mmCIF file of C-alpha atoms in Angstrom:
data_model
loop_
_atom_site.group_PDB
_atom_site.id
_atom_site.type_symbol
_atom_site.label_atom_id
_atom_site.label_comp_id
_atom_site.label_asym_id
_atom_site.label_seq_id
_atom_site.Cartn_x
_atom_site.Cartn_y
_atom_site.Cartn_z
ATOM 1 C CA MET A 16 -64.947 -20.793 -22.768
ATOM 2 C CA GLU A 17 -61.937 -23.019 -22.246
ATOM 3 C CA LYS A 18 -62.740 -23.270 -18.544
ATOM 4 C CA THR A 19 -66.272 -24.450 -19.316
ATOM 5 C CA LYS A 20 -64.934 -27.143 -21.649
ATOM 6 C CA ASP A 21 -62.439 -28.261 -19.004
ATOM 7 C CA ILE A 22 -65.261 -28.766 -16.523
ATOM 8 C CA LEU A 23 -67.624 -30.519 -18.945
ATOM 9 C CA PHE A 24 -65.022 -32.944 -20.279
ATOM 10 C CA ASP A 25 -63.066 -33.608 -17.095
ATOM 11 C CA TRP A 26 -63.479 -37.395 -17.198
ATOM 12 C CA ARG A 27 -61.659 -38.056 -13.925
ATOM 13 C CA LEU A 28 -64.062 -35.839 -12.021
ATOM 14 C CA HIS A 29 -67.197 -37.289 -13.636
ATOM 15 C CA LEU A 30 -65.987 -40.864 -13.241
ATOM 16 C CA SER A 31 -65.226 -40.251 -9.567
ATOM 17 C CA VAL A 32 -68.704 -38.812 -9.007
ATOM 18 C CA LEU A 33 -70.331 -41.748 -10.808
ATOM 19 C CA VAL A 34 -68.449 -44.352 -8.768
ATOM 20 C CA ILE A 35 -69.129 -42.525 -5.496
ATOM 21 C CA THR A 36 -72.843 -42.273 -6.326
ATOM 22 C CA VAL A 37 -73.156 -45.966 -7.217
ATOM 23 C CA ILE A 38 -71.376 -47.047 -4.011
ATOM 24 C CA ALA A 39 -73.381 -44.672 -1.802
ATOM 25 C CA GLU A 40 -76.726 -45.755 -3.277
ATOM 26 C CA ALA A 41 -75.734 -49.426 -3.046
ATOM 27 C CA VAL A 42 -75.065 -49.057 0.688
ATOM 28 C CA GLY A 43 -78.404 -47.289 1.186
ATOM 29 C CA VAL A 44 -79.747 -45.847 4.438
ATOM 30 C CA ILE A 45 -78.400 -47.229 7.711
ATOM 31 C CA ALA A 46 -80.358 -46.552 10.913
ATOM 32 C CA VAL A 47 -78.249 -46.453 14.067
ATOM 33 C CA PRO A 48 -80.523 -46.638 17.143
ATOM 34 C CA ILE A 49 -79.475 -44.659 20.210
ATOM 35 C CA GLY A 50 -81.225 -43.789 23.447
ATOM 36 C CA ILE A 51 -83.473 -40.950 22.300
ATOM 37 C CA GLY A 52 -84.044 -42.033 18.708
ATOM 38 C CA SER A 53 -82.088 -43.115 15.658
ATOM 39 C CA ILE A 54 -79.343 -41.558 13.576
ATOM 40 C CA LEU A 55 -80.010 -42.085 9.876
ATOM 41 C CA LEU A 56 -76.874 -42.419 7.776
ATOM 42 C CA LEU A 57 -77.917 -41.372 4.280
ATOM 43 C CA PRO A 58 -76.155 -42.015 0.952
ATOM 44 C CA LEU A 59 -75.359 -38.297 0.881
ATOM 45 C CA LEU A 60 -73.158 -38.774 3.941
ATOM 46 C CA TYR A 61 -71.198 -41.650 2.400
ATOM 47 C CA ALA A 62 -70.733 -39.595 -0.748
ATOM 48 C CA PHE A 63 -69.469 -36.703 1.347
ATOM 49 C CA VAL A 64 -66.907 -38.877 3.125
ATOM 50 C CA MET A 65 -65.711 -40.519 -0.099
ATOM 51 C CA GLY A 66 -65.435 -37.132 -1.781
ATOM 52 C CA LEU A 67 -63.414 -35.875 1.163
ATOM 53 C CA ILE A 68 -61.046 -38.847 0.855
ATOM 54 C CA LEU A 69 -60.480 -38.077 -2.837
ATOM 55 C CA ASN A 70 -59.695 -34.426 -2.127
ATOM 56 C CA PRO A 71 -55.924 -33.924 -2.547
ATOM 57 C CA ASN A 72 -56.052 -31.068 -0.027
ATOM 58 C CA VAL A 73 -57.170 -33.591 2.589
ATOM 59 C CA ILE A 74 -55.180 -36.669 1.555
ATOM 60 C CA SER A 75 -52.098 -35.663 -0.422
ATOM 61 C CA LYS A 76 -51.637 -39.159 -1.907
ATOM 62 C CA MET A 77 -54.763 -38.571 -4.018
ATOM 63 C CA LYS A 78 -52.957 -35.960 -6.128
ATOM 64 C CA GLY A 79 -52.106 -38.693 -8.622
ATOM 65 C CA TRP A 80 -55.816 -39.093 -9.409
ATOM 66 C CA MET A 81 -57.559 -35.885 -8.350
ATOM 67 C CA GLY A 82 -55.514 -32.721 -8.824
ATOM 68 C CA GLN A 83 -56.201 -29.060 -8.133
ATOM 69 C CA ARG A 84 -57.691 -28.747 -11.626
ATOM 70 C CA GLU A 85 -60.435 -31.218 -10.736
ATOM 71 C CA VAL A 86 -60.971 -29.576 -7.349
ATOM 72 C CA ARG A 87 -61.470 -26.186 -8.995
ATOM 73 C CA ALA A 88 -63.786 -27.713 -11.589
ATOM 74 C CA ALA A 89 -65.954 -29.365 -8.924
ATOM 75 C CA SER A 90 -66.891 -26.144 -7.114
ATOM 76 C CA PRO A 91 -69.191 -24.564 -9.766
ATOM 77 C CA LEU A 92 -70.734 -27.970 -10.515
ATOM 78 C CA ILE A 93 -72.203 -28.096 -6.992
ATOM 79 C CA VAL A 94 -74.596 -25.294 -7.925
ATOM 80 C CA ILE A 95 -75.611 -27.079 -11.142
ATOM 81 C CA ALA A 96 -76.141 -30.385 -9.332
ATOM 82 C CA ILE A 97 -78.452 -28.837 -6.750
ATOM 83 C CA MET A 98 -80.659 -27.087 -9.373
ATOM 84 C CA PRO A 99 -83.017 -30.043 -10.048
ATOM 85 C CA PHE A 100 -83.619 -30.364 -6.316
ATOM 86 C CA ILE A 101 -84.420 -26.648 -6.008
ATOM 87 C CA ALA A 102 -86.750 -26.922 -9.024
ATOM 88 C CA LYS A 103 -88.567 -29.767 -7.271
ATOM 89 C CA PHE A 104 -89.192 -27.472 -4.305
ATOM 90 C CA GLY A 105 -90.764 -24.941 -6.640
ATOM 91 C CA THR A 106 -93.263 -27.486 -7.940
ATOM 92 C CA ILE A 107 -94.166 -28.564 -4.406
ATOM 93 C CA ILE A 108 -94.496 -25.138 -2.776
ATOM 94 C CA GLY A 109 -97.343 -24.070 -5.098
ATOM 95 C CA PRO A 110 -99.770 -26.941 -4.402
ATOM 96 C CA SER A 111 -98.878 -26.789 -0.687
ATOM 97 C CA MET A 112 -99.465 -23.046 -0.384
ATOM 98 C CA GLU A 113 -102.414 -23.458 2.016
ATOM 99 C CA LYS A 114 -100.258 -25.411 4.472
ATOM 100 C CA ILE A 115 -97.491 -22.833 4.193
ATOM 101 C CA ILE A 116 -99.918 -19.965 4.830
ATOM 102 C CA ALA A 117 -101.352 -21.860 7.810
ATOM 103 C CA ALA A 118 -97.859 -21.992 9.273
ATOM 104 C CA GLY A 119 -97.299 -18.329 8.369
ATOM 105 C CA PRO A 120 -96.487 -16.737 11.758
ATOM 106 C CA ALA A 121 -94.306 -19.675 12.785
ATOM 107 C CA LEU A 122 -92.537 -19.643 9.425
ATOM 108 C CA ILE A 123 -91.704 -15.950 9.758
ATOM 109 C CA LEU A 124 -90.772 -16.049 13.445
ATOM 110 C CA GLN A 125 -88.482 -19.039 12.923
ATOM 111 C CA GLU A 126 -86.054 -16.590 11.329
ATOM 112 C CA LEU A 127 -85.315 -15.431 14.873
ATOM 113 C CA GLY A 128 -83.653 -18.817 15.320
ATOM 114 C CA ASN A 129 -80.769 -17.469 13.244
ATOM 115 C CA LEU A 130 -79.853 -15.374 16.274
ATOM 116 C CA GLY A 131 -79.005 -18.613 18.075
ATOM 117 C CA THR A 132 -75.501 -18.460 16.606
ATOM 118 C CA ILE A 133 -74.878 -15.360 18.717
ATOM 119 C CA LEU A 134 -76.282 -16.838 21.920
ATOM 120 C CA LEU A 135 -74.469 -20.155 21.600
ATOM 121 C CA ALA A 136 -71.298 -19.534 19.623
ATOM 122 C CA PHE A 137 -70.276 -16.009 20.634
ATOM 123 C CA PRO A 138 -69.604 -16.696 24.344
ATOM 124 C CA ILE A 139 -67.606 -19.807 23.418
ATOM 125 C CA ALA A 140 -65.591 -17.945 20.770
ATOM 126 C CA VAL A 141 -64.740 -14.956 22.976
ATOM 127 C CA LEU A 142 -64.687 -16.259 26.545
ATOM 128 C CA LEU A 143 -63.501 -19.833 26.030
ATOM 129 C CA LEU A 144 -61.391 -19.657 22.855
ATOM 130 C CA GLY A 145 -60.179 -16.086 23.347
ATOM 131 C CA MET A 146 -60.959 -15.001 19.777
ATOM 132 C CA GLY A 147 -60.630 -11.361 18.794
ATOM 133 C CA ARG A 148 -62.791 -9.542 16.282
ATOM 134 C CA GLU A 149 -62.847 -12.700 14.171
ATOM 135 C CA ALA A 150 -65.642 -13.750 16.548
ATOM 136 C CA VAL A 151 -67.896 -10.983 15.185
ATOM 137 C CA GLY A 152 -67.773 -12.338 11.642
ATOM 138 C CA ALA A 153 -67.826 -15.965 12.748
ATOM 139 C CA THR A 154 -70.832 -15.883 15.076
ATOM 140 C CA PHE A 155 -73.280 -13.205 13.892
ATOM 141 C CA SER A 156 -74.836 -15.651 11.389
ATOM 142 C CA VAL A 157 -74.598 -19.116 9.843
ATOM 143 C CA ALA A 158 -72.054 -17.632 7.413
ATOM 144 C CA ARG A 159 -73.572 -18.349 4.028
ATOM 145 C CA GLU A 160 -73.169 -16.237 0.888
ATOM 146 C CA PRO A 161 -75.449 -13.287 1.889
ATOM 147 C CA ASN A 162 -73.718 -13.060 5.268
ATOM 148 C CA ILE A 163 -70.297 -12.994 3.603
ATOM 149 C CA ALA A 164 -71.526 -10.103 1.444
ATOM 150 C CA ILE A 165 -72.533 -8.150 4.557
ATOM 151 C CA ILE A 166 -69.118 -8.597 6.172
ATOM 152 C CA ALA A 167 -67.301 -7.845 2.904
ATOM 153 C CA ASP A 168 -69.226 -4.589 2.513
ATOM 154 C CA LYS A 169 -68.829 -3.402 6.106
ATOM 155 C CA TYR A 170 -65.352 -4.627 7.051
ATOM 156 C CA GLY A 171 -63.740 -6.204 3.976
ATOM 157 C CA LEU A 172 -62.810 -9.852 3.623
ATOM 158 C CA LYS A 173 -59.150 -9.162 4.486
ATOM 159 C CA SER A 174 -60.190 -7.941 7.942
ATOM 160 C CA PRO A 175 -60.377 -10.095 11.114
ATOM 161 C CA GLU A 176 -64.169 -10.108 10.731
ATOM 162 C CA GLY A 177 -63.750 -11.323 7.149
ATOM 163 C CA ALA A 178 -61.425 -14.097 8.290
ATOM 164 C CA GLY A 179 -64.031 -15.153 10.851
ATOM 165 C CA VAL A 180 -66.955 -15.364 8.447
ATOM 166 C CA MET A 181 -64.894 -17.129 5.774
ATOM 167 C CA GLY A 182 -63.600 -19.667 8.292
ATOM 168 C CA VAL A 183 -67.124 -20.633 9.304
ATOM 169 C CA TYR A 184 -68.242 -20.634 5.659
ATOM 170 C CA VAL A 185 -65.543 -23.153 4.712
ATOM 171 C CA ILE A 186 -66.302 -25.400 7.699
ATOM 172 C CA GLY A 187 -70.021 -25.199 6.900
ATOM 173 C CA THR A 188 -69.373 -26.140 3.286
ATOM 174 C CA LEU A 189 -67.225 -29.117 4.288
ATOM 175 C CA PHE A 190 -69.243 -30.470 7.212
ATOM 176 C CA GLY A 191 -72.607 -28.657 7.168
ATOM 177 C CA THR A 192 -74.514 -31.266 5.151
ATOM 178 C CA PHE A 193 -73.164 -34.072 7.321
ATOM 179 C CA ILE A 194 -74.115 -32.340 10.595
ATOM 180 C CA PHE A 195 -77.548 -31.290 9.310
ATOM 181 C CA ALA A 196 -78.437 -34.795 8.149
ATOM 182 C CA ILE A 197 -77.386 -36.319 11.481
ATOM 183 C CA LEU A 198 -79.243 -33.722 13.579
ATOM 184 C CA ALA A 199 -82.399 -33.918 11.472
ATOM 185 C CA SER A 200 -82.608 -37.709 11.661
ATOM 186 C CA LEU A 201 -81.849 -37.733 15.384
ATOM 187 C CA LEU A 202 -84.426 -35.079 16.280
ATOM 188 C CA ALA A 203 -87.061 -36.512 13.900
ATOM 189 C CA THR A 204 -86.943 -39.895 15.638
ATOM 190 C CA SER A 205 -86.665 -38.472 19.175
ATOM 191 C CA GLY A 206 -90.193 -37.032 19.237
ATOM 192 C CA TRP A 207 -89.005 -33.832 20.929
ATOM 193 C CA PHE A 208 -90.070 -31.515 18.096
ATOM 194 C CA SER A 209 -92.833 -31.541 15.518
ATOM 195 C CA ILE A 210 -91.806 -32.555 12.016
ATOM 196 C CA GLU A 211 -93.170 -29.256 10.680
ATOM 197 C CA ALA A 212 -90.842 -27.291 12.982
ATOM 198 C CA LEU A 213 -87.859 -29.401 11.935
ATOM 199 C CA ALA A 214 -88.760 -28.924 8.257
ATOM 200 C CA MET A 215 -88.800 -25.145 8.706
ATOM 201 C CA ALA A 216 -85.450 -25.350 10.490
ATOM 202 C CA CYS A 217 -83.934 -26.954 7.375
ATOM 203 C CA GLY A 218 -84.084 -23.681 5.458
ATOM 204 C CA ILE A 219 -81.059 -21.665 6.574
ATOM 205 C CA GLY A 220 -80.077 -20.290 3.180
ATOM 206 C CA SER A 221 -77.989 -23.228 1.977
ATOM 207 C CA GLY A 222 -79.278 -25.507 -0.770
ATOM 208 C CA SER A 223 -77.014 -28.438 0.107
ATOM 209 C CA MET A 224 -77.748 -28.267 3.849
ATOM 210 C CA MET A 225 -81.469 -27.978 3.174
ATOM 211 C CA ALA A 226 -81.287 -30.994 0.870
ATOM 212 C CA ALA A 227 -79.502 -33.090 3.499
ATOM 213 C CA CYS A 228 -81.834 -31.994 6.286
ATOM 214 C CA SER A 229 -85.118 -32.445 4.404
ATOM 215 C CA GLY A 230 -83.879 -35.736 2.934
ATOM 216 C CA ALA A 231 -83.298 -37.132 6.410
ATOM 217 C CA LEU A 232 -86.724 -35.936 7.553
ATOM 218 C CA THR A 233 -88.573 -37.424 4.585
ATOM 219 C CA TYR A 234 -86.878 -40.768 5.144
ATOM 220 C CA ALA A 235 -87.852 -40.693 8.828
ATOM 221 C CA VAL A 236 -91.466 -39.642 8.074
ATOM 222 C CA PRO A 237 -92.179 -40.582 4.421
ATOM 223 C CA ALA A 238 -95.918 -39.876 4.785
ATOM 224 C CA MET A 239 -95.153 -36.153 5.222
ATOM 225 C CA GLU A 240 -92.704 -35.830 2.336
ATOM 226 C CA GLU A 241 -94.554 -33.130 0.397
ATOM 227 C CA GLN A 242 -95.234 -31.053 3.503
ATOM 228 C CA ILE A 243 -91.615 -31.334 4.658
ATOM 229 C CA LEU A 244 -90.232 -30.279 1.278
ATOM 230 C CA ALA A 245 -92.730 -27.420 0.963
ATOM 231 C CA LEU A 246 -91.960 -25.983 4.406
ATOM 232 C CA ALA A 247 -88.212 -26.441 3.996
ATOM 233 C CA GLY A 248 -88.259 -24.746 0.587
ATOM 234 C CA ALA A 249 -90.416 -21.841 1.773
ATOM 235 C CA SER A 250 -88.220 -21.404 4.826
ATOM 236 C CA ASN A 251 -85.100 -21.299 2.655
ATOM 237 C CA VAL A 252 -86.627 -18.616 0.438
ATOM 238 C CA LEU A 253 -87.648 -16.577 3.492
ATOM 239 C CA THR A 254 -84.147 -16.857 4.885
ATOM 240 C CA TYR A 255 -82.794 -15.179 1.776
ATOM 241 C CA ALA A 256 -85.588 -12.577 1.777
ATOM 242 C CA THR A 257 -85.831 -11.621 5.465
ATOM 243 C CA GLY A 258 -82.756 -13.199 7.024
ATOM 244 C CA LEU A 259 -80.487 -10.696 5.276
ATOM 245 C CA TYR A 260 -82.233 -7.754 6.945
ATOM 246 C CA LEU A 261 -82.286 -9.547 10.289
ATOM 247 C CA CYS A 262 -78.509 -9.948 10.047
ATOM 248 C CA ILE A 263 -77.930 -6.312 9.024
ATOM 249 C CA PHE A 264 -80.232 -4.582 11.504
ATOM 250 C CA VAL A 265 -80.289 -7.005 14.452
ATOM 251 C CA ALA A 266 -77.673 -9.759 14.468
ATOM 252 C CA LEU A 267 -74.571 -7.754 13.521
ATOM 253 C CA PRO A 268 -75.295 -4.755 15.808
ATOM 254 C CA VAL A 269 -76.058 -7.121 18.723
ATOM 255 C CA THR A 270 -72.819 -9.032 18.113
ATOM 256 C CA GLU A 271 -70.868 -5.776 18.017
ATOM 257 C CA LYS A 272 -72.390 -4.666 21.326
ATOM 258 C CA LEU A 273 -71.608 -8.007 22.938
ATOM 259 C CA TYR A 274 -68.030 -7.783 21.702
ATOM 260 C CA ASP A 275 -67.717 -4.311 23.229
ATOM 261 C CA LEU A 276 -68.814 -5.806 26.554
ATOM 262 C CA LEU A 277 -66.986 -9.132 26.544
ATOM 263 C CA GLY A 278 -64.266 -9.031 23.892
ATOM 264 C CA ARG A 279 -60.722 -7.735 23.727
ATOM 265 C CA LYS A 280 -60.578 -3.995 23.228
ATOM 266 C CA GLU A 281 -59.737 -3.897 19.538
ATOM 267 C CA PRO A 282 -60.958 -1.175 17.168
ATOM 268 C CA ALA A 283 -63.529 -2.202 14.587
ATOM 269 C CA THR A 284 -62.148 -2.702 11.088
ATOM 270 C CA ASN A 285 -62.758 0.161 8.683
ATOM 271 C CA ASN A 286 -63.543 -0.918 5.131
ATOM 272 C CA ALA A 287 -63.120 2.558 3.658
ATOM 273 C CA GLY A 288 -59.614 1.878 2.484
ATOM 274 C CA GLU A 289 -60.417 -1.321 0.556
#
């Protein structure tokens, strides 16, 4: 109970968030034109950068204002802050159900895109960076909460595989929203992909990344806002529902086989003793 009170009445944390929000919204959206389209810099990105600057683990001089107590308090508040956005998806998915059903096969098959982490990241991790079994945990998925649970159950989080998945999880938490917003705005204005496909790609099982991605898309194509949010929300739900099984029965076994072929000859971690 004391922890809850600490979070609710932590004035430094709430004041920091308020100031960051006001500054970010005052700056607004900045479009940076490049050769193939435009990169849209959203208020979410400015807020991310300012929050990073205030983090005492990043800039030690900030300890006088933002200590470890505030950092610990901020983590659970992320989930609370994203709830209204998730609720909005729920109200949009229902009325847009016909469009979602029409995209049914594509929406289901897009889950295969989660295997792209193996095709792209695994060779780099093992052949270029010389990683050991950490590469298995780091590259079999996008390393969100369900994927961490899989690795924890099979290998344990103290194993090399656990270190790999947690490393990617932390990097994704820190920089995922920034990267997703940039990629979404760039691809939306390039004309290379349909907006519907990009909206479905927003749903990878992370509320914050989905929010950044769909936000960039709706700004680029405001006329399709409801369709973008509906497809992104449905895709995110499907990722939780089907992506977990894809990781267990396809992605992880494939990554293990590839490691047997290309990786250093290290025995797989046994979780029986944990």
